[in-house]
Amino acid sequence: MAAALELFSTRDAEDVSIDDVASAAGASRALVYHYFGGKQELYVAALRSAAEQLESRLRPHEGGRPLDELASGLKRYFDFVEEHAAGFAALLRGGPANRAGEVGEIVDGVRRRLFRLIQKQMRVEEPSPVLRTTLRSWIASVETAGLDWLEHRDVERPTLEKMLVDHMVALLGVAARYDGDVAGLLERLA
Amino acid sequence: MAAALELFSTRDAEDVSIDDVASAAGASRALVYHYFGGKQELYVAALRSAAEQLESRLRPHEGGRPLDELASGLKRYFDFVEEHAAGFAALLRGGPANRAGEVGEIVDGVRRRLFRLIQKQMRVEEPSPVLRTTLRSWIASVETAGLDWLEHRDVERPTLEKMLVDHMVALLGVAARYDGDVAGLLERLA
């Protein structure tokens, strides 16, 4: 599994063969087929393992101020993006050809759990529609900033991470103009 | 083609059969196969036609202030999202199972052309890295806001559209703190 994850992280899935995985793992092709059934299944298993890894890394260190926790979470998110560069880029570029597939489910699952994590960090019980849209938009913009960074690497990572925290504050500032609850949240965060 | 687009817009692609398309178009199943070759090809053709339709609708009415043009573009974008609800949601949810495929190419092409459209509206020749990241992030957040709106419809569309214009201004405000060129752009927009 570790070998497969490493390969899918550093190359496009299309350029990874069962033979590559078998040889990297020091196992036979037959054994890899036996355990996983095929390349698509192997990819899905690797993706699931990557998703779990990301989520366990993002589990908050307790007790910090929410915006500090956000900054430290973003740093760990970008560490992950950098380590799994090719796989991350391949996964998130374009649109899902097969959204009913397991791949789409895994990606959506990660997004939902990131949402709940941020919601928890901000001590929000039940996000209002405006706050929900705002947080989902921010998560999407972080994903895209990650993709853009992998493609260009012409902004320093610490700068980008800081800018994304500032984005969150700015977006909550907009949301506060539409929703009094968000205004209260923003005061608590400041 | 119009019949296929209509079906793919209002249902999940998996629930559309060649027979459905043939019957909606008043054509034989054999004729549909003859012209398109299969369901995947038909889906790609419908998607391409939808992308062209979206882009032609977003072509700016000339001479407005950039932020007014942005607001009017967002309105037309959400008109499109609403008309093609099921197809839009199915396309953008999840991650691409087949990003090398034509579907991913079409989605990425639309994003690239929206980027250039906004860049042109803002009279920016060559966006700096900070501005590029900011605009791409904003486009991603609009897509996600569209998806969220289709799922919940608990924010009024005009409110959401206005909030997204405010997002753009707020994000440019953040970017201006990192990049003097964006500060100049923001003054021109105000």
Tab-separated table of C-alpha atoms in Angstrom:
chain	number	residue	atom	x	y	z
A	1	MET	CA	0.000	0.000	0.000
A	2	ALA	CA	2.806	2.406	0.937
A	3	ALA	CA	4.531	1.633	-2.360
A	4	ALA	CA	1.351	2.240	-4.342
A	5	LEU	CA	0.673	5.489	-2.511
A	6	GLU	CA	4.209	6.689	-3.174
A	7	LEU	CA	3.872	5.925	-6.908
A	8	PHE	CA	0.415	7.457	-7.297
A	9	SER	CA	1.644	10.520	-5.377
A	10	THR	CA	4.579	11.219	-7.615
A	11	ARG	CA	3.228	10.228	-11.027
A	12	ASP	CA	0.066	10.485	-13.001
A	13	ALA	CA	-2.144	7.454	-12.359
A	14	GLU	CA	-1.992	6.616	-16.059
A	15	ASP	CA	1.775	6.244	-15.859
A	16	VAL	CA	1.645	3.775	-12.977
A	17	SER	CA	1.310	0.080	-13.817
A	18	ILE	CA	0.635	-2.893	-11.584
A	19	ASP	CA	4.170	-4.008	-12.476
A	20	ASP	CA	5.584	-0.728	-11.113
A	21	VAL	CA	3.717	-1.183	-7.859
A	22	ALA	CA	4.728	-4.849	-7.559
A	23	SER	CA	8.353	-4.054	-8.187
A	24	ALA	CA	8.380	-1.094	-5.780
A	25	ALA	CA	6.797	-3.263	-3.094
A	26	GLY	CA	9.102	-6.199	-3.800
A	27	ALA	CA	6.052	-8.344	-4.485
A	28	SER	CA	4.850	-10.328	-7.463
A	29	ARG	CA	2.364	-8.969	-9.952
A	30	ALA	CA	0.104	-11.889	-9.064
A	31	LEU	CA	0.150	-10.972	-5.381
A	32	VAL	CA	-0.797	-7.358	-6.103
A	33	TYR	CA	-3.703	-8.570	-8.264
A	34	HIS	CA	-4.679	-11.001	-5.560
A	35	TYR	CA	-4.877	-8.309	-2.891
A	36	PHE	CA	-6.361	-5.466	-4.871
A	37	GLY	CA	-8.012	-6.936	-7.943
A	38	GLY	CA	-6.776	-4.405	-10.497
A	39	LYS	CA	-5.306	-1.001	-11.084
A	40	GLN	CA	-8.488	0.985	-10.506
A	41	GLU	CA	-9.057	-0.805	-7.191
A	42	LEU	CA	-5.446	-0.205	-6.235
A	43	TYR	CA	-5.785	3.493	-7.052
A	44	VAL	CA	-8.948	3.792	-4.985
A	45	ALA	CA	-7.254	2.017	-2.048
A	46	ALA	CA	-4.238	4.335	-2.297
A	47	LEU	CA	-6.506	7.366	-2.486
A	48	ARG	CA	-8.448	6.234	0.560
A	49	SER	CA	-5.244	5.772	2.482
A	50	ALA	CA	-4.016	9.236	1.394
A	51	ALA	CA	-7.313	10.785	2.482
A	52	GLU	CA	-7.022	9.157	5.911
A	53	GLN	CA	-3.452	10.361	6.217
A	54	LEU	CA	-4.448	13.921	5.347
A	55	GLU	CA	-7.280	13.926	7.837
A	56	SER	CA	-5.194	12.509	10.647
A	57	ARG	CA	-2.558	15.176	10.029
A	58	LEU	CA	-5.154	17.910	10.139
A	59	ARG	CA	-6.620	16.794	13.433
A	60	PRO	CA	-6.267	19.971	15.463
A	61	HIS	CA	-3.735	20.431	18.212
A	62	GLU	CA	-6.032	21.510	20.943
A	63	GLY	CA	-6.425	24.776	22.667
A	64	GLY	CA	-5.110	27.228	20.103
A	65	ARG	CA	-6.939	30.286	18.898
A	66	PRO	CA	-9.101	29.272	15.905
A	67	LEU	CA	-7.164	31.401	13.411
A	68	ASP	CA	-3.834	30.043	14.661
A	69	GLU	CA	-5.216	26.533	14.346
A	70	LEU	CA	-6.329	27.397	10.827
A	71	ALA	CA	-2.839	28.656	9.940
A	72	SER	CA	-1.193	25.554	11.350
A	73	GLY	CA	-3.727	23.329	9.584
A	74	LEU	CA	-2.990	25.073	6.289
A	75	LYS	CA	0.710	24.481	6.759
A	76	ARG	CA	0.102	20.765	7.271
A	77	TYR	CA	-2.292	20.735	4.300
A	78	PHE	CA	0.368	22.232	2.029
A	79	ASP	CA	2.989	19.796	3.389
A	80	PHE	CA	0.660	17.054	2.243
A	81	VAL	CA	0.026	18.711	-1.126
A	82	GLU	CA	3.764	19.053	-1.695
A	83	GLU	CA	4.481	15.439	-0.774
A	84	HIS	CA	1.731	14.081	-3.005
A	85	ALA	CA	2.173	16.648	-5.754
A	86	ALA	CA	1.454	14.656	-8.918
A	87	GLY	CA	-1.361	12.655	-7.387
A	88	PHE	CA	-3.044	15.728	-5.920
A	89	ALA	CA	-2.846	17.634	-9.183
A	90	ALA	CA	-4.145	14.703	-11.221
A	91	LEU	CA	-7.015	14.163	-8.832
A	92	LEU	CA	-8.314	17.694	-8.607
A	93	ARG	CA	-7.798	18.994	-12.105
A	94	GLY	CA	-10.754	18.869	-14.454
A	95	GLY	CA	-14.156	17.548	-13.558
A	96	PRO	CA	-15.250	14.117	-12.542
A	97	ALA	CA	-15.900	11.808	-15.449
A	98	ASN	CA	-17.416	9.369	-13.031
A	99	ARG	CA	-18.772	11.191	-10.060
A	100	ALA	CA	-20.836	8.248	-8.877
A	101	GLY	CA	-17.559	6.367	-8.609
A	102	GLU	CA	-15.622	5.773	-5.457
A	103	VAL	CA	-13.072	8.411	-6.380
A	104	GLY	CA	-15.674	11.168	-6.283
A	105	GLU	CA	-17.045	9.805	-3.021
A	106	ILE	CA	-13.626	9.907	-1.399
A	107	VAL	CA	-12.918	13.464	-2.545
A	108	ASP	CA	-16.335	14.651	-1.392
A	109	GLY	CA	-15.854	12.849	1.902
A	110	VAL	CA	-12.596	14.690	2.540
A	111	ARG	CA	-14.253	18.008	1.738
A	112	ARG	CA	-17.135	17.263	4.116
A	113	ARG	CA	-14.798	16.299	6.931
A	114	LEU	CA	-12.608	19.367	6.392
A	115	PHE	CA	-15.777	21.413	6.610
A	116	ARG	CA	-16.734	19.846	9.932
A	117	LEU	CA	-13.202	20.259	11.233
A	118	ILE	CA	-13.233	23.986	10.506
A	119	GLN	CA	-16.736	24.292	11.894
A	120	LYS	CA	-15.506	22.666	15.103
A	121	GLN	CA	-12.390	24.861	15.281
A	122	MET	CA	-14.664	27.874	15.044
A	123	ARG	CA	-16.975	26.494	17.724
A	124	VAL	CA	-20.002	26.697	15.445
A	125	GLU	CA	-22.821	24.278	16.221
A	126	GLU	CA	-25.078	24.659	13.217
A	127	PRO	CA	-23.737	26.843	10.398
A	128	SER	CA	-26.238	29.202	8.798
A	129	PRO	CA	-26.690	29.016	5.013
A	130	VAL	CA	-24.449	32.048	4.519
A	131	LEU	CA	-21.705	30.614	6.732
A	132	ARG	CA	-21.990	27.183	5.089
A	133	THR	CA	-21.564	28.665	1.599
A	134	THR	CA	-18.673	30.786	2.801
A	135	LEU	CA	-16.767	27.908	4.399
A	136	ARG	CA	-17.323	25.618	1.404
A	137	SER	CA	-16.180	28.368	-0.936
A	138	TRP	CA	-13.070	28.888	1.119
A	139	ILE	CA	-12.240	25.171	1.098
A	140	ALA	CA	-12.620	25.127	-2.694
A	141	SER	CA	-10.390	28.159	-3.011
A	142	VAL	CA	-7.702	26.482	-0.866
A	143	GLU	CA	-7.797	23.405	-3.106
A	144	THR	CA	-7.409	25.576	-6.164
A	145	ALA	CA	-4.628	27.601	-4.579
A	146	GLY	CA	-2.853	24.291	-3.900
A	147	LEU	CA	-3.232	23.248	-7.519
A	148	ASP	CA	-2.057	26.638	-8.754
A	149	TRP	CA	0.933	26.508	-6.450
A	150	LEU	CA	1.937	23.065	-7.741
A	151	GLU	CA	1.701	24.322	-11.308
A	152	HIS	CA	3.648	27.547	-10.813
A	153	ARG	CA	5.467	27.601	-7.453
A	154	ASP	CA	6.036	31.329	-7.926
A	155	VAL	CA	4.552	32.404	-4.587
A	156	GLU	CA	6.375	31.364	-1.391
A	157	ARG	CA	4.387	28.765	0.499
A	158	PRO	CA	4.361	30.677	3.820
A	159	THR	CA	3.082	33.752	1.961
A	160	LEU	CA	0.352	31.740	0.279
A	161	GLU	CA	-0.674	30.094	3.538
A	162	LYS	CA	-0.844	33.455	5.273
A	163	MET	CA	-2.861	34.888	2.406
A	164	LEU	CA	-5.370	32.035	2.666
A	165	VAL	CA	-5.907	32.712	6.368
A	166	ASP	CA	-6.467	36.357	5.429
A	167	HIS	CA	-8.950	35.145	2.787
A	168	MET	CA	-10.927	33.363	5.463
A	169	VAL	CA	-11.093	36.486	7.612
A	170	ALA	CA	-12.051	38.632	4.607
A	171	LEU	CA	-14.756	36.173	3.480
A	172	LEU	CA	-16.181	35.985	6.990
A	173	GLY	CA	-16.153	39.781	6.989
A	174	VAL	CA	-18.330	39.749	3.861
A	175	ALA	CA	-20.576	37.048	5.312
A	176	ALA	CA	-21.034	39.111	8.484
A	177	ARG	CA	-22.698	41.810	6.379
A	178	TYR	CA	-25.330	39.266	5.305
A	179	ASP	CA	-25.781	37.338	8.517
A	180	GLY	CA	-25.691	38.607	12.100
A	181	ASP	CA	-24.533	35.249	13.488
A	182	VAL	CA	-21.372	35.438	11.401
A	183	ALA	CA	-20.738	38.934	12.768
A	184	GLY	CA	-20.773	37.412	16.259
A	185	LEU	CA	-18.440	34.621	15.163
A	186	LEU	CA	-16.023	37.134	13.677
A	187	GLU	CA	-15.888	39.042	16.955
A	188	ARG	CA	-15.078	35.834	18.817
A	189	LEU	CA	-12.285	35.037	16.358
A	190	ALA	CA	-10.655	38.448	16.465
B	1	MET	CA	-27.987	17.602	-29.679
B	2	ALA	CA	-30.516	19.916	-28.038
B	3	ALA	CA	-32.448	16.886	-26.821
B	4	ALA	CA	-29.316	15.303	-25.388
B	5	LEU	CA	-28.292	18.530	-23.694
B	6	GLU	CA	-31.723	18.893	-22.159
B	7	LEU	CA	-31.626	15.350	-20.790
B	8	PHE	CA	-28.093	15.575	-19.452
B	9	SER	CA	-28.967	18.926	-17.866
B	10	THR	CA	-31.920	17.683	-15.938
B	11	ARG	CA	-30.797	14.178	-14.971
B	12	ASP	CA	-27.704	12.432	-13.827
B	13	ALA	CA	-25.724	11.139	-16.821
B	14	GLU	CA	-26.106	7.595	-15.513
B	15	ASP	CA	-29.860	7.861	-15.739
B	16	VAL	CA	-29.838	8.931	-19.384
B	17	SER	CA	-29.870	6.206	-22.024
B	18	ILE	CA	-29.338	6.414	-25.747
B	19	ASP	CA	-32.972	5.359	-26.053
B	20	ASP	CA	-34.060	8.374	-23.976
B	21	VAL	CA	-32.101	10.689	-26.235
B	22	ALA	CA	-33.403	9.047	-29.392
B	23	SER	CA	-36.973	9.244	-28.208
B	24	ALA	CA	-36.646	12.873	-27.032
B	25	ALA	CA	-35.143	13.811	-30.400
B	26	GLY	CA	-37.707	11.826	-32.356
B	27	ALA	CA	-34.895	9.850	-33.940
B	28	SER	CA	-34.003	6.183	-34.025
B	29	ARG	CA	-31.529	4.643	-31.645
B	30	ALA	CA	-29.457	3.614	-34.675
B	31	LEU	CA	-29.290	7.198	-35.912
B	32	VAL	CA	-28.056	8.468	-32.545
B	33	TYR	CA	-25.378	5.770	-32.517
B	34	HIS	CA	-24.486	6.624	-36.078
B	35	TYR	CA	-23.930	10.297	-35.292
B	36	PHE	CA	-22.297	10.064	-31.891
B	37	GLY	CA	-20.916	6.569	-31.547
B	38	GLY	CA	-22.056	5.901	-27.983
B	39	LYS	CA	-23.269	7.366	-24.757
B	40	GLN	CA	-19.902	8.663	-23.531
B	41	GLU	CA	-19.338	10.436	-26.865
B	42	LEU	CA	-22.837	11.848	-26.720
B	43	TYR	CA	-22.227	13.119	-23.192
B	44	VAL	CA	-18.963	14.754	-24.228
B	45	ALA	CA	-20.660	16.392	-27.222
B	46	ALA	CA	-23.486	17.691	-25.000
B	47	LEU	CA	-20.977	18.988	-22.468
B	48	ARG	CA	-18.998	20.756	-25.149
B	49	SER	CA	-22.143	22.391	-26.447
B	50	ALA	CA	-23.130	23.451	-22.917
B	51	ALA	CA	-19.659	24.937	-22.361
B	52	GLU	CA	-19.943	26.953	-25.572
B	53	GLN	CA	-23.381	28.144	-24.563
B	54	LEU	CA	-22.139	29.261	-21.153
B	55	GLU	CA	-19.202	31.119	-22.620
B	56	SER	CA	-21.274	32.866	-25.244
B	57	ARG	CA	-23.694	34.002	-22.550
B	58	LEU	CA	-20.890	35.373	-20.438
B	59	ARG	CA	-19.368	37.406	-23.224
B	60	PRO	CA	-19.374	40.857	-21.678
B	61	HIS	CA	-21.741	43.612	-22.657
B	62	GLU	CA	-19.240	46.294	-23.360
B	63	GLY	CA	-18.472	49.473	-21.546
B	64	GLY	CA	-19.721	48.770	-18.038
B	65	ARG	CA	-17.686	49.238	-14.881
B	66	PRO	CA	-15.756	46.029	-14.209
B	67	LEU	CA	-17.625	45.231	-10.987
B	68	ASP	CA	-20.994	45.821	-12.660
B	69	GLU	CA	-19.922	43.551	-15.487
B	70	LEU	CA	-18.898	40.969	-12.908
B	71	ALA	CA	-22.289	41.193	-11.213
B	72	SER	CA	-24.135	40.830	-14.509
B	73	GLY	CA	-21.862	37.945	-15.527
B	74	LEU	CA	-22.609	36.184	-12.230
B	75	LYS	CA	-26.319	36.568	-12.830
B	76	ARG	CA	-25.993	34.942	-16.232
B	77	TYR	CA	-23.753	32.238	-14.760
B	78	PHE	CA	-26.371	31.361	-12.154
B	79	ASP	CA	-29.117	31.406	-14.801
B	80	PHE	CA	-27.085	28.771	-16.584
B	81	VAL	CA	-26.463	26.782	-13.392
B	82	GLU	CA	-30.170	26.797	-12.630
B	83	GLU	CA	-31.154	25.690	-16.138
B	84	HIS	CA	-28.636	22.867	-16.183
B	85	ALA	CA	-28.975	21.969	-12.508
B	86	ALA	CA	-28.563	18.190	-12.499
B	87	GLY	CA	-25.850	18.172	-15.138
B	88	PHE	CA	-23.877	20.924	-13.417
B	89	ALA	CA	-24.051	19.222	-10.037
B	90	ALA	CA	-23.095	15.819	-11.445
B	91	LEU	CA	-20.170	17.305	-13.340
B	92	LEU	CA	-18.592	19.290	-10.540
B	93	ARG	CA	-19.185	17.097	-7.544
B	94	GLY	CA	-16.344	14.824	-6.510
B	95	GLY	CA	-13.026	14.567	-8.243
B	96	PRO	CA	-12.205	13.509	-11.743
B	97	ALA	CA	-11.925	9.762	-12.119
B	98	ASN	CA	-10.512	10.353	-15.560
B	99	ARG	CA	-8.844	13.702	-15.668
B	100	ALA	CA	-6.919	12.912	-18.825
B	101	GLY	CA	-10.300	12.422	-20.452
B	102	GLU	CA	-12.145	14.890	-22.586
B	103	VAL	CA	-14.520	15.769	-19.750
B	104	GLY	CA	-11.691	17.117	-17.612
B	105	GLU	CA	-10.301	19.002	-20.588
B	106	ILE	CA	-13.622	20.700	-21.246
B	107	VAL	CA	-14.079	21.724	-17.596
B	108	ASP	CA	-10.521	23.047	-17.377
B	109	GLY	CA	-10.988	24.876	-20.670
B	110	VAL	CA	-14.064	26.669	-19.331
B	111	ARG	CA	-12.168	27.665	-16.185
B	112	ARG	CA	-9.262	29.000	-18.229
B	113	ARG	CA	-11.535	31.031	-20.463
B	114	LEU	CA	-13.481	32.431	-17.489
B	115	PHE	CA	-10.147	33.446	-16.036
B	116	ARG	CA	-9.175	35.312	-19.214
B	117	LEU	CA	-12.598	36.910	-19.410
B	118	ILE	CA	-12.296	38.316	-15.890
B	119	GLN	CA	-8.721	39.358	-16.533
B	120	LYS	CA	-9.920	41.262	-19.603
B	121	GLN	CA	-12.823	42.852	-17.723
B	122	MET	CA	-10.337	44.106	-15.166
B	123	ARG	CA	-8.027	45.408	-17.883
B	124	VAL	CA	-5.099	43.354	-16.601
B	125	GLU	CA	-2.469	42.480	-19.196
B	126	GLU	CA	-0.341	39.969	-17.320
B	127	PRO	CA	-1.608	38.901	-13.896
B	128	SER	CA	1.016	38.618	-11.154
B	129	PRO	CA	1.277	35.294	-9.280
B	130	VAL	CA	-0.726	36.722	-6.367
B	131	LEU	CA	-3.482	38.013	-8.647
B	132	ARG	CA	-3.569	34.770	-10.655
B	133	THR	CA	-4.004	32.683	-7.477
B	134	THR	CA	-6.660	35.071	-6.229
B	135	LEU	CA	-8.731	35.004	-9.427
B	136	ARG	CA	-8.502	31.221	-9.756
B	137	SER	CA	-9.520	30.835	-6.119
B	138	TRP	CA	-12.482	33.094	-6.659
B	139	ILE	CA	-13.624	31.137	-9.731
B	140	ALA	CA	-13.410	27.904	-7.716
B	141	SER	CA	-15.399	29.457	-4.915
B	142	VAL	CA	-18.118	30.563	-7.357
B	143	GLU	CA	-18.376	27.023	-8.734
B	144	THR	CA	-18.714	25.656	-5.235
B	145	ALA	CA	-21.242	28.309	-4.259
B	146	GLY	CA	-23.248	27.239	-7.340
B	147	LEU	CA	-23.132	23.615	-6.259
B	148	ASP	CA	-24.064	24.506	-2.685
B	149	TRP	CA	-26.959	26.612	-3.917
B	150	LEU	CA	-28.297	23.744	-6.060
B	151	GLU	CA	-28.120	21.420	-3.071
B	152	HIS	CA	-29.781	23.739	-0.552
B	153	ARG	CA	-31.419	26.741	-2.244
B	154	ASP	CA	-31.690	28.394	1.155
B	155	VAL	CA	-30.001	31.658	0.182
B	156	GLU	CA	-31.756	33.925	-2.332
B	157	ARG	CA	-29.925	33.910	-5.647
B	158	PRO	CA	-29.574	37.725	-5.841
B	159	THR	CA	-28.131	37.738	-2.309
B	160	LEU	CA	-25.657	35.025	-3.204
B	161	GLU	CA	-24.626	36.779	-6.406
B	162	LYS	CA	-24.086	40.027	-4.549
B	163	MET	CA	-22.094	38.242	-1.870
B	164	LEU	CA	-19.821	36.708	-4.511
B	165	VAL	CA	-19.070	40.129	-5.980
B	166	ASP	CA	-18.258	41.267	-2.441
B	167	HIS	CA	-15.997	38.208	-2.132
B	168	MET	CA	-14.059	39.323	-5.179
B	169	VAL	CA	-13.539	42.801	-3.734
B	170	ALA	CA	-12.542	41.361	-0.346
B	171	LEU	CA	-10.109	38.873	-1.905
B	172	LEU	CA	-8.535	41.592	-4.040
B	173	GLY	CA	-8.244	43.648	-0.856
B	174	VAL	CA	-6.239	40.825	0.725
B	175	ALA	CA	-4.144	40.389	-2.438
B	176	ALA	CA	-3.375	44.126	-2.453
B	177	ARG	CA	-1.608	43.699	0.883
B	178	TYR	CA	0.759	41.202	-0.778
B	179	ASP	CA	1.193	42.813	-4.167
B	180	GLY	CA	1.375	46.512	-5.062
B	181	ASP	CA	-0.002	45.949	-8.576
B	182	VAL	CA	-3.222	44.569	-7.137
B	183	ALA	CA	-3.491	47.652	-4.917
B	184	GLY	CA	-3.432	49.742	-8.101
B	185	LEU	CA	-6.039	47.521	-9.746
B	186	LEU	CA	-8.299	47.837	-6.718
B	187	GLU	CA	-8.137	51.631	-6.897
B	188	ARG	CA	-9.132	51.517	-10.565
B	189	LEU	CA	-12.076	49.239	-9.762
B	190	ALA	CA	-13.407	51.314	-6.896
